[in-house]
Amino acid sequence: MDQQHRSAAAPSPFPPIADYAFLSDCHTGALVAPDGGIGWLCVPSFDSPSVFGSLLDRQAGYFMFAPFGTSHPVTRSYEPGTNVVVTTWQTPTGWIVVREALTMGPRDRPDEVTPHTRPPADDDADHLLVRTVRCIEGTVEVELSCEPVFDYGRVPAQWTLVDGDRHTADATGAGQTIRLRTDLALGVEGDRVRGRHVLKAGDEAYCVLSWAEGLASVQDVAEANRRLDATTKYWRSWLNGARMPDHRWREAIQRSALTIKGLTYMPTGATVAALTTSLPETPGGERNWDYRYTWMRDTTFTLQALHFLRLDWEADEFMQFVTDLEPNDDGSLQIMYGIDGRRDLTEATLSHLSGYDGASPVRTGNGAFDQRQNDVYGAVLDSILLHTRHSQRLPRRLWQIVEVQARCATQVWREPDQGIWEARGKPQHYVSSKLLCWVALDRAAKLAEIRGAPALVTEWRATADEIKADILAHGLTDRGVLRKHYETDSLDASTLLAAMFGFLPRDDERLHASVLAIADDLTEDGFVLRYRTEETDDGLSGKEGSFLICSFWLVSALAIVGEEQRARDLMERLLRVASPLGLYAEEFDVSTGRHLGNFPQAFSHLALIEAAARMVIAEAREEFS
C-alpha cells in the first residue's frame, strides 16, 4: 500500500493508539495496552530512555500481567476521579479484575530519585508501578511476563533473583537497575522473567516494579492494595480542589484535568506536551516527533485551563518554571525546553527501532528547539498577564521577563520565521506569528499599566497598533479572510487565535469571515486541518489527519463570533471521538476514526477545557439573561 495513503485502520500487531490507558505519578507515565501489557514506560522521568518500548517496536520491552491465553478484556475504566485503571477479564474458566497505577502517597523525606526544585507537596510519587489481580468468579490462571529492554530497546536486561528468593528479581542494563517483586514464583528465561499462578474466587495476587531509592518495594498484596488506595485518595483529593462545572460535559473536563495534571512534572512544575515520542501523524510516515518537552506556546493555554479550574497552585508552579528558564543571548526564550529547564534538545534518530506500525524515523530530542518562532513572546506575555490578574501581584522577576520579551518582540516582529507549526521549509511572514507579536505588545502595555510605567504603556501600545495595521494591510485575502502568510491565500487554523486573543472585535466582519472560512474550507468532515499539506512547504511528505486542538479552537472561535449552535454541535462531535478512556492524541483520522500522533496530548486536552469553559459560561449567561 502507498505509504502516503496507508490506512490508520490497516491490520497491524500494534494496538490502536487510542486503545492505550494512561498512568502517571507526575514524574513519569506509562501506557497500558488492552492485553494488559505495559507498552511505554520511561524511568525515572518522562524524558528518560524507555524501559518498556513495545509501543515503538514490538521487541523493545513489555510487561504483561493478565490472564494466560486471553488478550481482550471485557471492560477497562478509570476509577472515577483518578488515574488508576481497573480492567475486568472473562476467561473460559472464570473472571478476574486487575487494578494498576503509578502510585502516589504521603512523603516524609526528600525525593532522591527525581529531586525537586519546587516546594515538595505532602504527597508525591512512590516510584512504583503497582498491579493487583483479584479473582471474582471461578478459577483463572494469571501470567506475569516482564521483559525490559533498557535505553530505548538497545540493552536487554540481565536478571538476578535476589537472595535466592523466587519472588524478587532485579533487572540491570545501561547503568540502571529496576526491581520486580510479586507473590507469584518467578523464573528467569533469558532476558525476561515469568510467573504463573491459578487463582480461585476470592484469591488475590500482586506485582510491583520499583525504581525507588534503594529499590524499596511492596512486601505483600495487602500493602499493594494500600498503595493503590492511597493513589486513589490522592487523585480524588486533588480533583476536589478544582472547580468542576455541574454540566453535561463535566466528565470530559475532569478527565482532561486529570490528564494535564498527569503530564505535569512535579519536581519543576513543567508540563510535557505529550507522554510519547514518534507516534506518527501520518500512518507509516515520517511525521514523527518527540513531544516529551515543554513548549512556551503552551504557557497561555495551560494557565487559562488551570485558572478556569481554580488550580492556582499548579498555575503558580508552572509560572515559576517559566521564570527560572535560561534565555537566549538576546534575552528571548526558546520555543521549548526540557522538563528540567535544559536548553539543548538536540534531535537524534533511533534507527534500530521499527517505529509504531513501521512509521520511521523514531526520534529523540527535537530539532525545532532552536528555530526562530516569533509567536513565543505573545504566549509568554499573555500567560503572565493572565497569572497576574488571578494572583493580583506582579513579582519583580516576572516584570523583568515582561520587559525583555516586549523588547524582543519589538525587534523581530517584522522578520519571517518558521511559524507556530515549526515548518521545516523556508521562513515566511506567518500571520499567526505577527498576531502573537501583537499579543506580546498588547499584553506588555497592560502589564505596564499594572506596574505603573506610563512611558512604556505608550511605547508598547504604539508598537502593538503598528503590528495590527501591518497584519490588516498584508494578512487579509481579497475576501477579507486572514491568510496563512503574506505570500499566499491559503488558510491556516492558527489564525483562529485572532478570535481567542481578541485581535479584532467579536462582531468584526473580517473575524467572522476568517472563522467561517476555516470551518467551511479547512476541514474534513467538520474536523479542522492545521493547513493543507499540498499547499504548504513544511519540508515533509505525507498527509496529516485533522488536528484536535484546532477543532477545539474552532469551537471557541465560533462561540466568540456568535455561531453558538454550530460551536455546540462541533463540541459534541469532538467529545464523541475521545478514546474509550476519554483521552485524545494530537490528530484524528476522519476516514477511519483512529487517533494519530503523540498520546495523550496535553494541547488537545487544554483546548478541550478552554472550549468547554467558553461554552459553559455562555450557556450560563443565556440562562440568567
Coordinates of C-alpha atoms in Angstrom, one line a residue:
M1 CA 0.0 0.0 0.0
D2 CA 1.3 3.5 -0.9
Q3 CA 2.7 5.0 2.3
Q4 CA 1.0 8.3 1.7
H5 CA -2.4 6.6 1.5
R6 CA -1.9 4.0 4.1
S7 CA -5.0 3.4 6.3
A8 CA -4.7 4.0 10.1
A9 CA -7.0 1.0 10.4
A10 CA -4.9 -1.5 8.4
P11 CA -4.3 -4.8 10.2
S12 CA -1.3 -4.5 12.5
P13 CA 0.3 -6.1 15.5
F14 CA 0.4 -2.6 17.1
P15 CA -2.8 -1.7 19.1
P16 CA -4.6 1.5 18.0
I17 CA -3.1 4.5 19.7
A18 CA -6.3 5.4 21.4
D19 CA -6.7 2.0 23.0
Y20 CA -3.9 2.6 25.5
A21 CA -4.6 3.5 29.1
F22 CA -2.5 6.3 30.6
L23 CA -1.0 6.1 34.1
S24 CA 1.0 8.8 35.8
D25 CA 2.7 9.7 39.1
C26 CA 3.6 13.2 37.9
H27 CA 7.2 12.2 37.4
T28 CA 6.7 9.7 34.6
G29 CA 3.9 8.0 32.8
A30 CA 3.0 4.6 31.4
L31 CA 0.8 3.3 28.6
V32 CA -1.1 0.0 29.1
A33 CA -2.3 -1.9 26.1
P34 CA -5.7 -3.6 26.1
D35 CA -4.0 -7.0 26.5
G36 CA -2.5 -5.9 29.9
G37 CA 1.0 -5.1 28.6
I38 CA 2.9 -2.0 29.5
G39 CA 4.0 -0.7 26.1
W40 CA 5.6 2.5 27.2
L41 CA 7.5 3.5 30.4
C42 CA 10.5 5.7 30.9
V43 CA 12.1 5.8 34.3
P44 CA 12.7 7.8 36.4
S45 CA 11.2 10.7 34.5
F46 CA 9.1 11.4 31.4
D47 CA 12.1 12.2 29.2
S48 CA 14.3 9.3 30.4
P49 CA 15.1 6.5 27.9
S50 CA 12.4 3.9 27.8
V51 CA 12.5 0.6 29.7
F52 CA 9.4 -0.7 28.0
G53 CA 9.1 0.5 24.4
S54 CA 6.9 -2.0 22.5
L55 CA 4.8 0.9 21.5
L56 CA 7.5 1.8 19.0
D57 CA 9.0 -1.7 18.4
R58 CA 7.5 -5.0 19.3
Q59 CA 11.0 -6.1 20.6
A60 CA 11.7 -3.0 22.7
G61 CA 10.3 -4.2 26.1
Y62 CA 7.0 -5.3 27.5
F63 CA 5.5 -6.0 30.9
M64 CA 2.4 -8.3 30.9
F65 CA 0.1 -9.0 33.9
A66 CA -3.1 -10.6 32.7
P67 CA -5.0 -13.9 32.4
F68 CA -3.0 -16.6 30.4
G69 CA -4.3 -17.1 26.9
T70 CA -6.8 -14.2 26.8
S71 CA -5.9 -10.9 25.1
H72 CA -9.2 -8.9 25.1
P73 CA -10.7 -7.7 28.4
V74 CA -14.4 -7.2 29.0
T75 CA -14.1 -3.7 30.3
R76 CA -11.5 -1.1 31.1
S77 CA -12.1 2.1 33.0
Y78 CA -10.5 4.6 35.4
E79 CA -11.7 4.6 38.9
P80 CA -13.8 7.8 38.9
G81 CA -11.7 10.9 39.6
T82 CA -8.4 9.1 39.3
N83 CA -5.6 7.9 37.0
V84 CA -6.0 4.4 38.5
V85 CA -7.0 1.8 35.8
V86 CA -9.3 -1.1 36.5
T87 CA -9.6 -3.9 33.9
T88 CA -12.1 -6.8 34.1
W89 CA -11.4 -10.0 32.3
Q90 CA -13.5 -13.1 31.5
T91 CA -11.8 -16.4 30.6
P92 CA -13.3 -19.8 29.8
T93 CA -13.0 -20.7 33.5
G94 CA -13.6 -17.5 35.5
W95 CA -13.4 -13.8 36.0
I96 CA -10.6 -11.5 37.4
V97 CA -10.2 -7.8 38.0
V98 CA -6.8 -6.1 37.6
R99 CA -6.1 -2.8 39.2
E100 CA -3.0 -0.8 38.4
A101 CA -1.3 2.6 38.9
L102 CA 1.9 4.5 39.2
T103 CA 1.4 5.0 42.9
M104 CA 1.5 8.2 44.9
G105 CA 1.1 8.8 48.6
P106 CA 2.4 10.7 51.6
R107 CA 6.1 11.6 51.7
D108 CA 8.1 12.2 54.8
R109 CA 11.5 12.8 53.3
P110 CA 13.1 14.4 50.3
D111 CA 12.8 12.7 46.9
E112 CA 16.3 11.5 45.9
V113 CA 15.2 9.8 42.7
T114 CA 14.0 13.0 40.9
P115 CA 14.8 15.9 43.2
H116 CA 12.5 18.9 43.4
T117 CA 13.3 22.5 42.6
R118 CA 9.8 23.4 43.7
P119 CA 8.5 23.1 47.3
P120 CA 7.6 19.4 47.7
A121 CA 3.9 18.6 48.3
D122 CA 2.7 16.4 51.1
D123 CA 2.1 13.6 48.6
D124 CA 4.5 12.6 45.9
A125 CA 5.5 9.7 43.7
D126 CA 6.4 6.3 45.2
H127 CA 8.4 5.5 42.0
L128 CA 6.5 2.2 41.8
L129 CA 4.3 0.6 39.3
V130 CA 1.8 -1.4 41.3
R131 CA -0.6 -4.0 39.8
T132 CA -3.0 -6.3 41.7
V133 CA -5.4 -9.0 40.5
R134 CA -8.4 -10.5 42.2
C135 CA -10.4 -13.5 41.1
I136 CA -14.1 -12.8 41.4
E137 CA -15.6 -15.9 39.9
G138 CA -14.4 -19.5 39.1
T139 CA -10.7 -20.0 38.6
V140 CA -8.2 -18.2 36.3
E141 CA -4.5 -18.8 35.5
V142 CA -2.7 -15.5 35.7
E143 CA 0.6 -14.8 33.8
L144 CA 3.3 -12.3 34.6
S145 CA 5.9 -11.7 31.9
C146 CA 8.4 -8.9 32.4
E147 CA 11.0 -8.2 29.6
P148 CA 12.5 -4.7 30.0
V149 CA 14.9 -3.5 27.3
F150 CA 16.9 -0.5 28.5
D151 CA 18.0 2.6 26.6
Y152 CA 15.2 2.7 24.1
G153 CA 15.4 -1.0 23.3
R154 CA 19.1 -1.2 22.9
V155 CA 20.2 -3.1 26.0
P156 CA 18.5 -6.4 27.1
A157 CA 18.0 -6.9 30.8
Q158 CA 20.4 -9.0 32.9
W159 CA 18.2 -10.6 35.6
T160 CA 19.2 -11.8 39.0
L161 CA 16.9 -13.5 41.6
V162 CA 17.5 -11.6 44.8
D163 CA 18.8 -13.6 47.8
G164 CA 17.6 -16.8 46.3
D165 CA 14.0 -15.5 46.7
R166 CA 11.9 -16.5 43.7
H167 CA 9.6 -13.6 44.4
T168 CA 12.1 -10.8 43.9
A169 CA 14.3 -10.2 40.8
D170 CA 16.5 -7.3 39.7
A171 CA 16.9 -6.3 36.1
T172 CA 20.0 -4.4 35.1
G173 CA 21.1 -2.7 31.9
A174 CA 22.6 0.6 30.6
G175 CA 23.7 1.5 34.1
Q176 CA 20.2 1.2 35.6
T177 CA 18.5 -1.4 37.8
I178 CA 14.8 -1.9 38.5
R179 CA 13.3 -4.4 40.9
L180 CA 10.3 -6.7 40.3
R181 CA 8.5 -8.1 43.3
T182 CA 5.5 -10.4 43.3
D183 CA 3.8 -13.2 45.2
L184 CA 4.0 -15.3 42.1
A185 CA 7.0 -17.6 41.9
L186 CA 9.4 -16.3 39.3
G187 CA 11.6 -18.0 36.8
V188 CA 14.3 -16.3 34.7
E189 CA 14.1 -17.1 31.0
G190 CA 17.0 -15.3 29.3
D191 CA 16.1 -11.6 29.0
R192 CA 12.8 -11.9 30.8
V193 CA 11.2 -13.3 34.0
R194 CA 7.9 -15.1 34.1
G195 CA 5.4 -16.3 36.7
R196 CA 2.2 -18.2 36.5
H197 CA -0.4 -19.0 39.2
V198 CA -4.0 -20.2 39.3
L199 CA -6.3 -18.0 41.3
K200 CA -9.7 -19.2 42.6
A201 CA -12.6 -16.9 43.7
G202 CA -11.5 -14.6 46.5
D203 CA -7.8 -15.0 45.8
E204 CA -5.6 -12.0 45.2
A205 CA -2.0 -11.5 43.8
Y206 CA 0.2 -8.6 43.0
C207 CA 3.4 -7.5 41.2
V208 CA 5.4 -4.3 41.7
L209 CA 8.1 -2.7 39.6
S210 CA 10.4 -0.4 41.6
W211 CA 13.0 2.3 40.7
A212 CA 12.6 3.9 44.1
E213 CA 15.5 4.9 46.3
G214 CA 17.2 1.7 47.4
L215 CA 14.8 -0.2 45.2
A216 CA 12.2 -0.1 48.0
S217 CA 9.2 -2.1 47.1
V218 CA 5.9 -3.6 48.4
Q219 CA 6.0 -6.7 50.6
D220 CA 2.6 -8.3 50.2
V221 CA -0.8 -7.9 48.4
A222 CA -2.3 -6.0 51.4
E223 CA 0.4 -3.3 51.1
A224 CA -0.1 -3.2 47.3
N225 CA -3.8 -2.5 47.8
R226 CA -2.9 0.2 50.4
R227 CA -0.7 1.9 47.9
L228 CA -3.4 1.8 45.2
D229 CA -6.0 3.1 47.7
A230 CA -3.6 5.9 48.7
T231 CA -3.2 6.8 45.0
T232 CA -7.0 6.8 44.5
K233 CA -7.3 9.1 47.5
Y234 CA -4.5 11.4 46.2
W235 CA -6.2 11.9 42.8
R236 CA -9.7 12.4 44.2
S237 CA -8.4 14.9 46.9
W238 CA -6.6 16.8 44.2
L239 CA -9.7 16.9 42.0
N240 CA -11.8 18.1 44.9
G241 CA -9.6 21.2 44.9
A242 CA -10.6 22.0 41.3
R243 CA -13.7 23.9 40.2
M244 CA -15.8 21.5 38.1
P245 CA -19.0 22.9 36.5
D246 CA -22.2 20.9 37.1
H247 CA -22.7 20.4 33.4
R248 CA -23.2 17.5 31.0
W249 CA -19.5 17.9 29.9
R250 CA -18.2 17.5 33.4
E251 CA -16.8 14.0 32.9
A252 CA -14.8 15.2 29.8
I253 CA -13.5 18.2 31.7
Q254 CA -12.5 16.1 34.7
R255 CA -10.6 13.6 32.5
S256 CA -8.8 16.4 30.8
A257 CA -7.8 18.0 34.1
L258 CA -6.5 14.6 35.4
T259 CA -4.6 14.2 32.1
I260 CA -3.0 17.6 32.3
K261 CA -2.0 17.0 35.9
G262 CA -0.7 13.6 34.9
L263 CA 1.5 15.3 32.3
T264 CA 3.0 17.7 34.8
Y265 CA 6.5 17.1 36.1
M266 CA 6.1 17.7 39.8
P267 CA 9.7 18.4 40.6
T268 CA 9.9 21.5 38.5
G269 CA 6.2 22.4 37.6
A270 CA 6.8 21.9 33.9
T271 CA 4.2 20.2 31.6
V272 CA 5.2 17.8 28.9
A273 CA 3.4 18.3 25.6
A274 CA 2.7 14.5 25.5
L275 CA 3.9 11.3 27.1
T276 CA 5.4 9.8 24.0
T277 CA 7.8 10.2 21.1
S278 CA 7.4 9.4 17.4
L279 CA 3.8 8.2 17.3
P280 CA 3.0 9.0 13.7
E281 CA 0.9 11.9 12.4
T282 CA 0.7 10.1 9.1
P283 CA 0.2 6.3 9.1
G284 CA 3.5 4.7 8.2
G285 CA 5.0 8.1 7.5
E286 CA 7.9 10.4 8.7
R287 CA 5.9 13.0 10.7
N288 CA 7.1 11.6 14.0
W289 CA 8.4 13.9 16.8
D290 CA 9.5 13.8 20.4
Y291 CA 6.9 15.7 22.5
R292 CA 8.3 15.0 26.0
Y293 CA 9.2 18.6 26.4
T294 CA 7.7 22.0 27.5
W295 CA 6.7 24.4 24.7
M296 CA 6.4 28.0 25.5
R297 CA 3.4 28.5 23.3
D298 CA 1.6 26.1 25.6
T299 CA 2.0 28.5 28.6
T300 CA -1.0 30.7 28.0
F301 CA -3.3 27.7 27.3
T302 CA -2.0 25.9 30.3
L303 CA -2.6 29.0 32.5
Q304 CA -6.1 29.5 31.1
A305 CA -7.1 25.9 31.8
L306 CA -5.6 25.8 35.3
H307 CA -7.1 29.2 36.4
F308 CA -10.5 28.3 35.0
L309 CA -10.4 25.1 37.1
R310 CA -9.1 27.2 40.1
L311 CA -5.9 25.1 40.2
D312 CA -3.9 28.1 41.3
W313 CA -1.1 26.2 42.9
E314 CA -0.3 24.3 39.7
A315 CA -0.6 27.6 37.8
D316 CA 1.9 29.2 40.0
E317 CA 4.3 26.2 39.8
F318 CA 4.2 26.4 36.1
M319 CA 4.8 30.1 36.0
Q320 CA 7.8 29.7 38.4
F321 CA 9.2 27.1 36.0
V322 CA 8.9 29.6 33.1
T323 CA 10.5 32.3 35.2
D324 CA 13.5 30.1 36.0
L325 CA 14.3 29.3 32.4
E326 CA 17.6 30.4 30.9
P327 CA 17.0 32.8 28.0
N328 CA 18.9 33.0 24.7
D329 CA 21.7 35.6 24.4
D330 CA 19.3 38.3 23.3
G331 CA 17.0 37.6 26.3
S332 CA 14.3 35.8 24.4
L333 CA 13.1 32.4 25.5
Q334 CA 13.5 29.3 23.3
I335 CA 10.3 27.8 21.9
M336 CA 10.8 24.7 24.1
Y337 CA 12.8 23.4 27.0
G338 CA 13.4 20.2 28.8
I339 CA 11.3 19.5 31.8
D340 CA 14.3 20.2 33.9
G341 CA 14.9 23.5 32.2
R342 CA 17.7 22.4 29.9
R343 CA 18.1 24.2 26.6
D344 CA 19.8 21.6 24.4
L345 CA 17.3 19.2 22.9
T346 CA 19.4 18.0 20.0
E347 CA 17.5 15.6 17.8
A348 CA 18.7 12.1 17.2
T349 CA 17.3 9.1 15.2
L350 CA 16.9 5.7 16.8
S351 CA 17.3 3.7 13.6
H352 CA 17.3 0.3 15.5
L353 CA 13.6 0.8 16.3
S354 CA 10.9 -0.1 13.7
G355 CA 8.6 2.7 14.7
Y356 CA 4.9 2.4 15.5
D357 CA 3.4 0.2 12.8
G358 CA 6.5 0.9 10.7
A359 CA 6.4 4.7 10.9
S360 CA 10.0 5.9 10.9
P361 CA 12.2 7.5 11.8
V362 CA 11.9 7.3 15.6
R363 CA 13.3 10.5 17.1
T364 CA 14.5 11.6 20.5
G365 CA 15.1 15.3 21.1
N366 CA 13.5 17.9 18.9
G367 CA 15.4 19.8 16.2
A368 CA 12.9 22.7 16.4
F369 CA 14.2 23.8 19.7
D370 CA 16.5 26.5 18.2
Q371 CA 14.1 27.6 15.4
R372 CA 13.0 31.2 15.2
Q373 CA 9.3 31.2 16.1
N374 CA 8.1 34.7 16.8
D375 CA 4.9 33.6 18.5
V376 CA 6.7 32.7 21.7
Y377 CA 6.7 36.2 23.0
G378 CA 2.9 36.6 22.9
A379 CA 2.3 33.2 24.5
V380 CA 4.6 34.1 27.4
L381 CA 3.3 37.6 28.0
D382 CA -0.3 36.6 27.7
S383 CA 0.3 33.9 30.4
I384 CA 2.0 36.5 32.6
L385 CA -0.9 38.9 32.3
L386 CA -3.4 36.1 33.0
H387 CA -1.5 34.9 36.0
T388 CA -1.0 38.5 37.3
R389 CA -4.7 39.2 37.2
H390 CA -5.5 36.0 39.1
S391 CA -2.8 36.3 41.7
Q392 CA -3.2 40.1 41.9
R393 CA 0.5 40.7 42.0
L394 CA 3.4 41.2 39.6
P395 CA 6.6 40.0 41.1
R396 CA 9.9 41.7 40.2
R397 CA 11.3 38.7 38.4
L398 CA 8.2 38.4 36.2
W399 CA 8.4 42.1 35.4
Q400 CA 11.9 41.6 34.2
I401 CA 10.7 38.9 31.8
V402 CA 8.0 41.3 30.5
E403 CA 10.5 44.0 29.7
V404 CA 12.8 41.6 27.9
Q405 CA 10.1 39.7 25.9
A406 CA 8.5 43.0 24.8
R407 CA 11.8 44.3 23.6
C408 CA 12.5 41.1 21.7
A409 CA 9.0 41.1 20.1
T410 CA 9.5 44.7 19.0
Q411 CA 12.8 43.8 17.4
V412 CA 11.7 40.7 15.5
W413 CA 8.0 41.2 14.5
R414 CA 8.9 42.4 11.0
E415 CA 11.0 39.3 10.4
P416 CA 9.9 36.0 8.8
D417 CA 10.0 32.9 10.9
Q418 CA 9.1 29.1 10.9
G419 CA 5.6 29.7 12.3
I420 CA 3.6 28.2 15.1
W421 CA 3.7 24.7 13.4
E422 CA 7.5 24.6 13.2
A423 CA 7.6 24.2 9.4
R424 CA 10.9 23.0 8.2
G425 CA 10.6 24.9 4.9
K426 CA 11.9 28.4 4.3
P427 CA 10.9 31.2 6.8
Q428 CA 7.7 33.2 5.9
H429 CA 5.7 36.1 7.3
Y430 CA 3.2 34.0 9.0
V431 CA 0.1 35.8 10.1
S432 CA -0.2 33.9 13.4
S433 CA 3.4 34.9 14.3
K434 CA 2.6 38.5 13.6
L435 CA -0.6 38.1 15.6
L436 CA 1.2 36.7 18.6
C437 CA 3.7 39.6 18.4
W438 CA 0.7 41.9 18.6
V439 CA -0.4 39.9 21.6
A440 CA 3.0 40.4 23.2
L441 CA 3.0 44.2 22.9
D442 CA -0.7 44.5 23.8
R443 CA -0.3 42.4 27.0
A444 CA 3.0 44.1 27.8
A445 CA 1.2 47.5 27.7
K446 CA -1.5 46.2 30.0
L447 CA 1.2 44.8 32.4
A448 CA 3.0 48.2 32.3
E449 CA -0.3 49.8 33.4
I450 CA -0.4 47.5 36.4
R451 CA 3.3 48.2 37.1
G452 CA 2.7 51.9 36.9
A453 CA 5.1 52.6 33.9
P454 CA 3.2 55.1 31.7
A455 CA 6.0 55.7 29.3
L456 CA 6.2 52.0 28.5
V457 CA 2.4 51.8 28.2
T458 CA 2.6 54.5 25.4
E459 CA 5.6 52.9 23.7
W460 CA 4.2 49.3 23.7
R461 CA 0.7 50.3 22.6
A462 CA 2.1 52.2 19.7
T463 CA 4.1 49.1 18.6
A464 CA 1.0 46.9 19.0
D465 CA -1.0 49.3 16.8
E466 CA 1.7 49.2 14.2
I467 CA 1.7 45.4 14.1
K468 CA -2.1 45.3 13.8
A469 CA -2.0 47.7 10.9
D470 CA 0.6 45.6 9.1
I471 CA -1.5 42.4 9.5
L472 CA -4.6 44.1 8.3
A473 CA -2.7 45.5 5.3
H474 CA -0.9 42.4 4.3
G475 CA -2.5 39.4 6.1
L476 CA -6.0 39.5 4.5
T477 CA -7.1 38.0 1.3
D478 CA -9.4 39.8 -1.2
R479 CA -12.3 38.2 0.6
G480 CA -11.2 39.8 3.9
V481 CA -10.0 36.5 5.4
L482 CA -6.9 36.0 7.4
R483 CA -4.3 34.1 5.3
K484 CA -1.6 31.7 6.3
H485 CA 1.3 34.0 5.4
Y486 CA 1.8 37.2 3.4
E487 CA 2.7 35.3 0.2
T488 CA -0.3 33.0 -0.1
D489 CA -4.1 33.0 0.1
S490 CA -4.0 29.5 1.8
L491 CA -5.7 29.1 5.1
D492 CA -4.1 28.2 8.4
A493 CA -6.0 27.1 11.5
S494 CA -3.7 29.1 13.8
T495 CA -5.4 32.3 12.6
L496 CA -8.3 31.2 14.8
L497 CA -6.2 32.7 17.6
A498 CA -7.2 36.1 16.3
A499 CA -10.6 35.4 17.8
M500 CA -9.3 33.8 21.0
F501 CA -6.8 36.6 21.8
G502 CA -9.2 39.5 21.0
F503 CA -7.3 40.8 18.0
L504 CA -10.5 42.1 16.4
P505 CA -13.9 42.8 18.0
R506 CA -16.1 39.8 18.0
D507 CA -18.6 41.5 15.7
D508 CA -15.9 42.4 13.1
E509 CA -16.9 41.1 9.7
R510 CA -13.3 40.1 8.9
L511 CA -13.1 38.0 12.0
H512 CA -16.4 36.3 11.3
A513 CA -15.4 35.6 7.7
S514 CA -12.0 34.2 8.8
V515 CA -13.6 31.8 11.3
L516 CA -16.2 30.6 8.8
A517 CA -13.6 30.2 6.1
I518 CA -11.7 27.7 8.2
A519 CA -15.0 26.0 9.3
D520 CA -16.1 25.6 5.7
D521 CA -12.8 25.2 3.7
L522 CA -10.1 23.9 6.1
T523 CA -12.0 20.9 7.4
E524 CA -12.5 17.2 6.7
D525 CA -16.0 16.0 7.7
G526 CA -16.2 19.0 10.1
F527 CA -12.8 18.4 11.8
V528 CA -10.1 21.1 11.3
L529 CA -6.8 20.6 9.5
R530 CA -3.7 22.7 10.5
Y531 CA -3.3 23.6 6.9
R532 CA -3.4 21.7 3.6
T533 CA -0.1 19.9 3.3
E534 CA -0.3 20.0 -0.5
E535 CA -0.3 23.9 -0.3
T536 CA 2.5 24.1 2.3
D537 CA 6.2 23.9 2.2
D538 CA 6.7 22.2 5.6
G539 CA 9.7 20.1 4.5
L540 CA 7.9 16.8 4.9
S541 CA 5.9 14.4 2.8
G542 CA 2.6 12.7 3.5
K543 CA -0.9 13.8 4.5
E544 CA -1.9 14.7 8.1
G545 CA -5.0 13.9 10.0
S546 CA -7.2 16.7 11.4
F547 CA -5.7 18.4 14.4
L548 CA -7.8 18.1 17.5
I549 CA -6.5 21.3 19.1
C550 CA -7.6 23.2 16.0
S551 CA -11.1 21.7 16.1
F552 CA -11.4 22.7 19.8
W553 CA -10.1 26.2 18.8
L554 CA -12.8 26.4 16.2
V555 CA -15.4 25.7 18.9
S556 CA -14.1 28.6 20.8
A557 CA -13.9 30.9 17.8
L558 CA -17.4 30.0 16.6
A559 CA -18.7 30.8 20.0
I560 CA -16.9 34.2 20.0
V561 CA -18.3 35.3 16.7
G562 CA -21.8 34.4 17.6
E563 CA -22.2 31.0 16.0
E564 CA -23.1 29.3 19.3
Q565 CA -25.2 26.4 17.9
R566 CA -22.5 25.5 15.4
A567 CA -19.9 25.6 18.2
R568 CA -22.1 23.4 20.4
D569 CA -22.6 20.8 17.6
L570 CA -18.9 20.6 16.9
M571 CA -18.1 20.3 20.6
E572 CA -20.5 17.4 21.0
R573 CA -18.9 15.6 18.0
L574 CA -15.4 16.1 19.4
L575 CA -16.4 14.6 22.8
R576 CA -17.8 11.6 21.0
V577 CA -14.4 10.8 19.3
A578 CA -12.5 10.6 22.6
S579 CA -10.6 7.4 23.2
P580 CA -12.5 4.6 25.1
L581 CA -10.9 6.1 28.3
G582 CA -11.7 9.7 27.4
L583 CA -8.2 10.6 26.1
Y584 CA -7.0 12.4 23.0
A585 CA -4.0 12.1 20.8
E586 CA -2.8 15.0 18.6
E587 CA -4.8 14.2 15.5
F588 CA -7.9 12.4 14.4
D589 CA -8.2 10.5 11.1
V590 CA -11.8 11.1 10.0
S591 CA -11.7 8.3 7.4
T592 CA -11.0 5.6 9.9
G593 CA -12.0 7.2 13.3
R594 CA -8.4 6.5 14.6
H595 CA -6.3 8.8 16.7
L596 CA -2.8 9.8 15.3
G597 CA 0.2 11.4 16.8
N598 CA 1.6 11.5 20.3
F599 CA -0.6 10.4 23.2
P600 CA -2.1 11.6 25.4
Q601 CA -1.7 15.1 24.0
A602 CA -1.7 18.0 26.5
F603 CA -2.6 20.6 23.9
S604 CA -5.7 18.7 22.9
H605 CA -6.9 18.4 26.5
L606 CA -6.0 22.1 27.2
A607 CA -8.0 23.2 24.2
L608 CA -11.0 21.0 25.3
I609 CA -11.0 22.7 28.7
E610 CA -10.8 26.2 27.1
A611 CA -13.6 25.4 24.6
A612 CA -15.8 23.8 27.2
A613 CA -15.3 26.8 29.6
R614 CA -16.4 29.2 26.9
M615 CA -19.5 27.2 26.1
V616 CA -20.4 26.6 29.8
I617 CA -20.1 30.2 30.6
A618 CA -22.0 31.3 27.5
E619 CA -24.9 28.9 28.4
A620 CA -24.9 30.2 32.0
R621 CA -25.2 33.8 30.7
E622 CA -28.1 32.7 28.4
E623 CA -29.9 31.0 31.4
F624 CA -29.7 34.1 33.6
S625 CA -30.1 36.8 30.9

